[in-house]
Amino acid sequence: AQTVTQSQPEMSVQEAETVTLSCTYDTSESDYYLFWYKQPPSRQMILVIRQEAYKQQNATENRFSVNFQKAAKSFSLKISDSQLGDAAMYFCAYRKAAGNKLTFGGGTRVLVKP
Amino acid sequence: EADIYQTPRYLVIGTGKKITLECSQTMGHDKMYWYQQDPGMELHLIHYSYGVNSTEKGDLSSESTVSRIRTEHFPLTLESARPSHTSQYLCASSARVGTDTQYFGPGTRLTVL
């Protein structure tokens, strides 16, 4: 069974600084997708960024970028120029390419200090 | 934001009551999902559906049941609510093709007294 581990329960960052969230996963599959989702307090979960395992190039989405290390099964998220609106729970998730189910990590709470 | 809706947003109910949590989406997605999010924030899949008249149990055992009579609608029912059912329930949907990104509803926070 696939597992997703987020080892940092909480991270704090100063506004305009950079923070990196770690995520590791365990799978025997070679083709899969990885996701970072953001869940602001009392608000809807939204997709931040997505990575296809067959792509070597790291995905980027404005201030959000990932460091995908397939051999190490690592998928970290970097938030640059942090803003107050980035404060939220961040979930790493995995899905087999041919599957339907997402497996989530335990989440990392990001606090942004003004 | 994605066009997926859940009602009610908050529900406080007594033990033994029957409840239905509603979820609907207007994106024409074939696949729909129910997740339970516990107080520690971890999400667990409890039900999913590939399309009309298709439902499957997820990774976490749940006493709830689901139905999928219409593509856009995926309600979750608890026949007899108990305090152990207190949790946040998130509905999601995704298209059949492509990268299959799941879009989430706002959630229903259920408290059973």
PDB file of N, CA and C in Angstrom, chain A residues 29-94:
ATOM      1  N   GLU A  29       5.088   1.660  -7.711  1.00  0.00           N
ATOM      2  CA  GLU A  29       4.682   2.052  -9.049  1.00  0.00           C
ATOM      3  C   GLU A  29       5.747   2.938  -9.686  1.00  0.00           C
ATOM      4  N   SER A  30       5.790   2.925 -11.025  1.00  0.00           N
ATOM      5  CA  SER A  30       6.724   3.809 -11.729  1.00  0.00           C
ATOM      6  C   SER A  30       6.015   5.026 -12.319  1.00  0.00           C
ATOM      7  N   ASP A  31       4.693   4.902 -12.491  1.00  0.00           N
ATOM      8  CA  ASP A  31       3.926   5.999 -13.076  1.00  0.00           C
ATOM      9  C   ASP A  31       2.856   6.437 -12.087  1.00  0.00           C
ATOM     10  N   TYR A  32       2.931   7.692 -11.697  1.00  0.00           N
ATOM     11  CA  TYR A  32       1.989   8.195 -10.699  1.00  0.00           C
ATOM     12  C   TYR A  32       1.981   9.717 -10.738  1.00  0.00           C
ATOM     13  N   TYR A  33       1.069  10.289  -9.968  1.00  0.00           N
ATOM     14  CA  TYR A  33       0.976  11.744  -9.848  1.00  0.00           C
ATOM     15  C   TYR A  33       1.161  12.134  -8.386  1.00  0.00           C
ATOM     16  N   LEU A  34       1.731  13.285  -8.200  1.00  0.00           N
ATOM     17  CA  LEU A  34       1.890  13.855  -6.866  1.00  0.00           C
ATOM     18  C   LEU A  34       1.266  15.237  -6.847  1.00  0.00           C
ATOM     19  N   PHE A  35       0.673  15.584  -5.713  1.00  0.00           N
ATOM     20  CA  PHE A  35      -0.053  16.844  -5.597  1.00  0.00           C
ATOM     21  C   PHE A  35       0.288  17.519  -4.274  1.00  0.00           C
ATOM     22  N   TRP A  36       0.196  18.834  -4.296  1.00  0.00           N
ATOM     23  CA  TRP A  36       0.138  19.608  -3.057  1.00  0.00           C
ATOM     24  C   TRP A  36      -1.201  20.346  -3.043  1.00  0.00           C
ATOM     25  N   TYR A  37      -1.951  20.143  -1.947  1.00  0.00           N
ATOM     26  CA  TYR A  37      -3.215  20.836  -1.754  1.00  0.00           C
ATOM     27  C   TYR A  37      -3.075  21.789  -0.571  1.00  0.00           C
ATOM     28  N   LYS A  38      -3.820  22.892  -0.644  1.00  0.00           N
ATOM     29  CA  LYS A  38      -3.832  23.897   0.414  1.00  0.00           C
ATOM     30  C   LYS A  38      -5.238  23.971   1.008  1.00  0.00           C
ATOM     31  N   GLN A  39      -5.330  23.954   2.342  1.00  0.00           N
ATOM     32  CA  GLN A  39      -6.627  24.087   3.004  1.00  0.00           C
ATOM     33  C   GLN A  39      -6.553  25.249   3.996  1.00  0.00           C
ATOM     34  N   PRO A  40      -7.014  26.428   3.589  1.00  0.00           N
ATOM     35  CA  PRO A  40      -7.031  27.569   4.522  1.00  0.00           C
ATOM     36  C   PRO A  40      -8.036  27.313   5.638  1.00  0.00           C
ATOM     37  N   PRO A  41      -7.913  27.995   6.760  1.00  0.00           N
ATOM     38  CA  PRO A  41      -8.842  27.784   7.869  1.00  0.00           C
ATOM     39  C   PRO A  41     -10.291  27.989   7.435  1.00  0.00           C
ATOM     40  N   SER A  42     -11.114  26.992   7.675  1.00  0.00           N
ATOM     41  CA  SER A  42     -12.554  27.044   7.375  1.00  0.00           C
ATOM     42  C   SER A  42     -12.858  27.332   5.912  1.00  0.00           C
ATOM     43  N   ARG A  43     -11.929  27.017   5.053  1.00  0.00           N
ATOM     44  CA  ARG A  43     -12.161  27.253   3.630  1.00  0.00           C
ATOM     45  C   ARG A  43     -11.876  26.005   2.813  1.00  0.00           C
ATOM     46  N   GLN A  44     -12.190  26.093   1.552  1.00  0.00           N
ATOM     47  CA  GLN A  44     -12.144  24.950   0.650  1.00  0.00           C
ATOM     48  C   GLN A  44     -10.709  24.509   0.374  1.00  0.00           C
ATOM     49  N   MET A  45     -10.520  23.210   0.226  1.00  0.00           N
ATOM     50  CA  MET A  45      -9.235  22.642  -0.171  1.00  0.00           C
ATOM     51  C   MET A  45      -9.037  22.941  -1.653  1.00  0.00           C
ATOM     52  N   ILE A  46      -7.887  23.476  -2.003  1.00  0.00           N
ATOM     53  CA  ILE A  46      -7.613  23.783  -3.406  1.00  0.00           C
ATOM     54  C   ILE A  46      -6.263  23.215  -3.814  1.00  0.00           C
ATOM     55  N   LEU A  47      -6.158  22.894  -5.086  1.00  0.00           N
ATOM     56  CA  LEU A  47      -4.918  22.358  -5.627  1.00  0.00           C
ATOM     57  C   LEU A  47      -3.902  23.479  -5.772  1.00  0.00           C
ATOM     58  N   VAL A  48      -2.680  23.239  -5.302  1.00  0.00           N
ATOM     59  CA  VAL A  48      -1.595  24.207  -5.427  1.00  0.00           C
ATOM     60  C   VAL A  48      -0.735  23.874  -6.631  1.00  0.00           C
ATOM     61  N   ILE A  49      -0.335  22.610  -6.726  1.00  0.00           N
ATOM     62  CA  ILE A  49       0.595  22.230  -7.774  1.00  0.00           C
ATOM     63  C   ILE A  49       0.538  20.717  -7.965  1.00  0.00           C
ATOM     64  N   ARG A  50       0.877  20.277  -9.160  1.00  0.00           N
ATOM     65  CA  ARG A  50       0.764  18.865  -9.530  1.00  0.00           C
ATOM     66  C   ARG A  50       2.026  18.464 -10.299  1.00  0.00           C
ATOM     67  N   GLN A  51       2.481  17.244 -10.064  1.00  0.00           N
ATOM     68  CA  GLN A  51       3.685  16.742 -10.735  1.00  0.00           C
ATOM     69  C   GLN A  51       3.413  15.353 -11.285  1.00  0.00           C
ATOM     70  N   GLU A  52       3.738  15.147 -12.568  1.00  0.00           N
ATOM     71  CA  GLU A  52       3.653  13.810 -13.143  1.00  0.00           C
ATOM     72  C   GLU A  52       4.994  13.123 -12.943  1.00  0.00           C
ATOM     73  N   ALA A  53       4.983  11.891 -12.485  1.00  0.00           N
ATOM     74  CA  ALA A  53       6.223  11.198 -12.142  1.00  0.00           C
ATOM     75  C   ALA A  53       7.127  10.993 -13.350  1.00  0.00           C
ATOM     76  N   TYR A  54       6.546  10.898 -14.548  1.00  0.00           N
ATOM     77  CA  TYR A  54       7.369  10.639 -15.728  1.00  0.00           C
ATOM     78  C   TYR A  54       8.090  11.889 -16.226  1.00  0.00           C
ATOM     79  N   LYS A  55       7.736  13.036 -15.665  1.00  0.00           N
ATOM     80  CA  LYS A  55       8.380  14.289 -16.052  1.00  0.00           C
ATOM     81  C   LYS A  55       9.537  14.588 -15.092  1.00  0.00           C
ATOM     82  N   GLN A  56      10.708  14.785 -15.660  1.00  0.00           N
ATOM     83  CA  GLN A  56      11.862  15.093 -14.818  1.00  0.00           C
ATOM     84  C   GLN A  56      11.860  16.545 -14.364  1.00  0.00           C
ATOM     85  N   GLN A  57      11.260  17.407 -15.167  1.00  0.00           N
ATOM     86  CA  GLN A  57      11.251  18.826 -14.829  1.00  0.00           C
ATOM     87  C   GLN A  57      10.329  19.084 -13.662  1.00  0.00           C
ATOM     88  N   ASN A  58      10.827  19.854 -12.704  1.00  0.00           N
ATOM     89  CA  ASN A  58      10.015  20.193 -11.537  1.00  0.00           C
ATOM     90  C   ASN A  58       8.908  21.179 -11.908  1.00  0.00           C
ATOM     91  N   ALA A  59       7.716  20.919 -11.388  1.00  0.00           N
ATOM     92  CA  ALA A  59       6.585  21.808 -11.662  1.00  0.00           C
ATOM     93  C   ALA A  59       6.728  23.125 -10.899  1.00  0.00           C
ATOM     94  N   THR A  60       6.266  24.191 -11.516  1.00  0.00           N
ATOM     95  CA  THR A  60       6.221  25.487 -10.846  1.00  0.00           C
ATOM     96  C   THR A  60       4.879  26.131 -11.129  1.00  0.00           C
ATOM     97  N   GLU A  61       4.411  26.912 -10.185  1.00  0.00           N
ATOM     98  CA  GLU A  61       3.144  27.626 -10.315  1.00  0.00           C
ATOM     99  C   GLU A  61       3.299  28.930  -9.553  1.00  0.00           C
ATOM    100  N   ASN A  62       3.723  29.972 -10.282  1.00  0.00           N
ATOM    101  CA  ASN A  62       3.948  31.289  -9.681  1.00  0.00           C
ATOM    102  C   ASN A  62       4.958  31.179  -8.537  1.00  0.00           C
ATOM    103  N   ARG A  63       4.545  31.454  -7.309  1.00  0.00           N
ATOM    104  CA  ARG A  63       5.491  31.432  -6.174  1.00  0.00           C
ATOM    105  C   ARG A  63       5.707  30.037  -5.603  1.00  0.00           C
ATOM    106  N   PHE A  64       5.017  29.060  -6.151  1.00  0.00           N
ATOM    107  CA  PHE A  64       5.097  27.693  -5.636  1.00  0.00           C
ATOM    108  C   PHE A  64       5.910  26.833  -6.603  1.00  0.00           C
ATOM    109  N   SER A  65       6.833  26.076  -6.068  1.00  0.00           N
ATOM    110  CA  SER A  65       7.612  25.158  -6.891  1.00  0.00           C
ATOM    111  C   SER A  65       7.892  23.901  -6.085  1.00  0.00           C
ATOM    112  N   VAL A  66       8.176  22.835  -6.805  1.00  0.00           N
ATOM    113  CA  VAL A  66       8.455  21.573  -6.135  1.00  0.00           C
ATOM    114  C   VAL A  66       9.863  21.123  -6.468  1.00  0.00           C
ATOM    115  N   ASN A  67      10.395  20.298  -5.578  1.00  0.00           N
ATOM    116  CA  ASN A  67      11.647  19.588  -5.830  1.00  0.00           C
ATOM    117  C   ASN A  67      11.312  18.101  -5.813  1.00  0.00           C
ATOM    118  N   PHE A  68      11.178  17.530  -6.989  1.00  0.00           N
ATOM    119  CA  PHE A  68      10.762  16.145  -7.132  1.00  0.00           C
ATOM    120  C   PHE A  68      12.000  15.282  -7.330  1.00  0.00           C
ATOM    121  N   GLN A  69      12.248  14.396  -6.382  1.00  0.00           N
ATOM    122  CA  GLN A  69      13.375  13.477  -6.444  1.00  0.00           C
ATOM    123  C   GLN A  69      12.796  12.059  -6.489  1.00  0.00           C
ATOM    124  N   LYS A  70      12.662  11.525  -7.725  1.00  0.00           N
ATOM    125  CA  LYS A  70      11.953  10.260  -7.880  1.00  0.00           C
ATOM    126  C   LYS A  70      12.677   9.106  -7.199  1.00  0.00           C
ATOM    127  N   ALA A  71      13.975   9.050  -7.344  1.00  0.00           N
ATOM    128  CA  ALA A  71      14.723   7.938  -6.753  1.00  0.00           C
ATOM    129  C   ALA A  71      14.623   7.960  -5.226  1.00  0.00           C
ATOM    130  N   ALA A  72      14.620   9.129  -4.678  1.00  0.00           N
ATOM    131  CA  ALA A  72      14.519   9.278  -3.219  1.00  0.00           C
ATOM    132  C   ALA A  72      13.074   9.267  -2.741  1.00  0.00           C
ATOM    133  N   LYS A  73      12.122   9.279  -3.673  1.00  0.00           N
ATOM    134  CA  LYS A  73      10.689   9.326  -3.342  1.00  0.00           C
ATOM    135  C   LYS A  73      10.406  10.521  -2.432  1.00  0.00           C
ATOM    136  N   SER A  74      10.861  11.656  -2.908  1.00  0.00           N
ATOM    137  CA  SER A  74      10.715  12.887  -2.154  1.00  0.00           C
ATOM    138  C   SER A  74      10.050  13.944  -3.034  1.00  0.00           C
ATOM    139  N   PHE A  75       9.192  14.746  -2.428  1.00  0.00           N
ATOM    140  CA  PHE A  75       8.396  15.717  -3.197  1.00  0.00           C
ATOM    141  C   PHE A  75       8.156  16.939  -2.311  1.00  0.00           C
ATOM    142  N   SER A  76       9.121  17.827  -2.248  1.00  0.00           N
ATOM    143  CA  SER A  76       8.997  18.977  -1.356  1.00  0.00           C
ATOM    144  C   SER A  76       8.387  20.172  -2.081  1.00  0.00           C
ATOM    145  N   LEU A  77       7.732  21.022  -1.323  1.00  0.00           N
ATOM    146  CA  LEU A  77       7.089  22.234  -1.847  1.00  0.00           C
ATOM    147  C   LEU A  77       7.802  23.455  -1.306  1.00  0.00           C
ATOM    148  N   LYS A  78       8.190  24.359  -2.198  1.00  0.00           N
ATOM    149  CA  LYS A  78       8.810  25.612  -1.797  1.00  0.00           C
ATOM    150  C   LYS A  78       7.848  26.760  -2.061  1.00  0.00           C
ATOM    151  N   ILE A  79       7.604  27.530  -1.022  1.00  0.00           N
ATOM    152  CA  ILE A  79       6.774  28.729  -1.161  1.00  0.00           C
ATOM    153  C   ILE A  79       7.712  29.926  -1.056  1.00  0.00           C
ATOM    154  N   SER A  80       7.809  30.668  -2.132  1.00  0.00           N
ATOM    155  CA  SER A  80       8.700  31.845  -2.159  1.00  0.00           C
ATOM    156  C   SER A  80       7.897  33.108  -1.899  1.00  0.00           C
ATOM    157  N   ASP A  81       8.593  34.135  -1.360  1.00  0.00           N
ATOM    158  CA  ASP A  81       7.931  35.416  -1.110  1.00  0.00           C
ATOM    159  C   ASP A  81       6.599  35.194  -0.377  1.00  0.00           C
ATOM    160  N   SER A  82       6.661  34.523   0.751  1.00  0.00           N
ATOM    161  CA  SER A  82       5.444  34.121   1.476  1.00  0.00           C
ATOM    162  C   SER A  82       4.544  35.318   1.770  1.00  0.00           C
ATOM    163  N   GLN A  83       3.243  35.077   1.626  1.00  0.00           N
ATOM    164  CA  GLN A  83       2.243  36.103   1.900  1.00  0.00           C
ATOM    165  C   GLN A  83       1.322  35.631   3.014  1.00  0.00           C
ATOM    166  N   LEU A  84       0.646  36.585   3.652  1.00  0.00           N
ATOM    167  CA  LEU A  84      -0.239  36.229   4.758  1.00  0.00           C
ATOM    168  C   LEU A  84      -1.311  35.230   4.304  1.00  0.00           C
ATOM    169  N   GLY A  85      -1.725  35.346   3.064  1.00  0.00           N
ATOM    170  CA  GLY A  85      -2.744  34.445   2.537  1.00  0.00           C
ATOM    171  C   GLY A  85      -2.244  33.025   2.304  1.00  0.00           C
ATOM    172  N   ASP A  86      -0.957  32.809   2.461  1.00  0.00           N
ATOM    173  CA  ASP A  86      -0.428  31.453   2.313  1.00  0.00           C
ATOM    174  C   ASP A  86      -0.622  30.620   3.586  1.00  0.00           C
ATOM    175  N   ALA A  87      -1.021  31.270   4.663  1.00  0.00           N
ATOM    176  CA  ALA A  87      -1.236  30.549   5.924  1.00  0.00           C
ATOM    177  C   ALA A  87      -2.365  29.539   5.741  1.00  0.00           C
ATOM    178  N   ALA A  88      -2.058  28.271   5.991  1.00  0.00           N
ATOM    179  CA  ALA A  88      -3.026  27.196   5.739  1.00  0.00           C
ATOM    180  C   ALA A  88      -2.416  25.867   6.130  1.00  0.00           C
ATOM    181  N   MET A  89      -3.238  24.819   6.063  1.00  0.00           N
ATOM    182  CA  MET A  89      -2.707  23.448   6.107  1.00  0.00           C
ATOM    183  C   MET A  89      -2.363  23.057   4.681  1.00  0.00           C
ATOM    184  N   TYR A  90      -1.214  22.413   4.528  1.00  0.00           N
ATOM    185  CA  TYR A  90      -0.793  21.938   3.222  1.00  0.00           C
ATOM    186  C   TYR A  90      -0.684  20.418   3.265  1.00  0.00           C
ATOM    187  N   PHE A  91      -1.326  19.788   2.292  1.00  0.00           N
ATOM    188  CA  PHE A  91      -1.342  18.336   2.214  1.00  0.00           C
ATOM    189  C   PHE A  91      -0.632  17.878   0.953  1.00  0.00           C
ATOM    190  N   CYS A  92       0.252  16.917   1.127  1.00  0.00           N
ATOM    191  CA  CYS A  92       0.873  16.231   0.013  1.00  0.00           C
ATOM    192  C   CYS A  92       0.007  15.015  -0.305  1.00  0.00           C
ATOM    193  N   ALA A  93      -0.160  14.696  -1.578  1.00  0.00           N
ATOM    194  CA  ALA A  93      -1.010  13.565  -1.941  1.00  0.00           C
ATOM    195  C   ALA A  93      -0.411  12.823  -3.122  1.00  0.00           C
ATOM    196  N   TYR A  94      -0.732  11.543  -3.181  1.00  0.00           N
ATOM    197  CA  TYR A  94      -0.209  10.633  -4.204  1.00  0.00           C
ATOM    198  C   TYR A  94      -1.367   9.911  -4.875  1.00  0.00           C
TER     199      TYR A  94
END
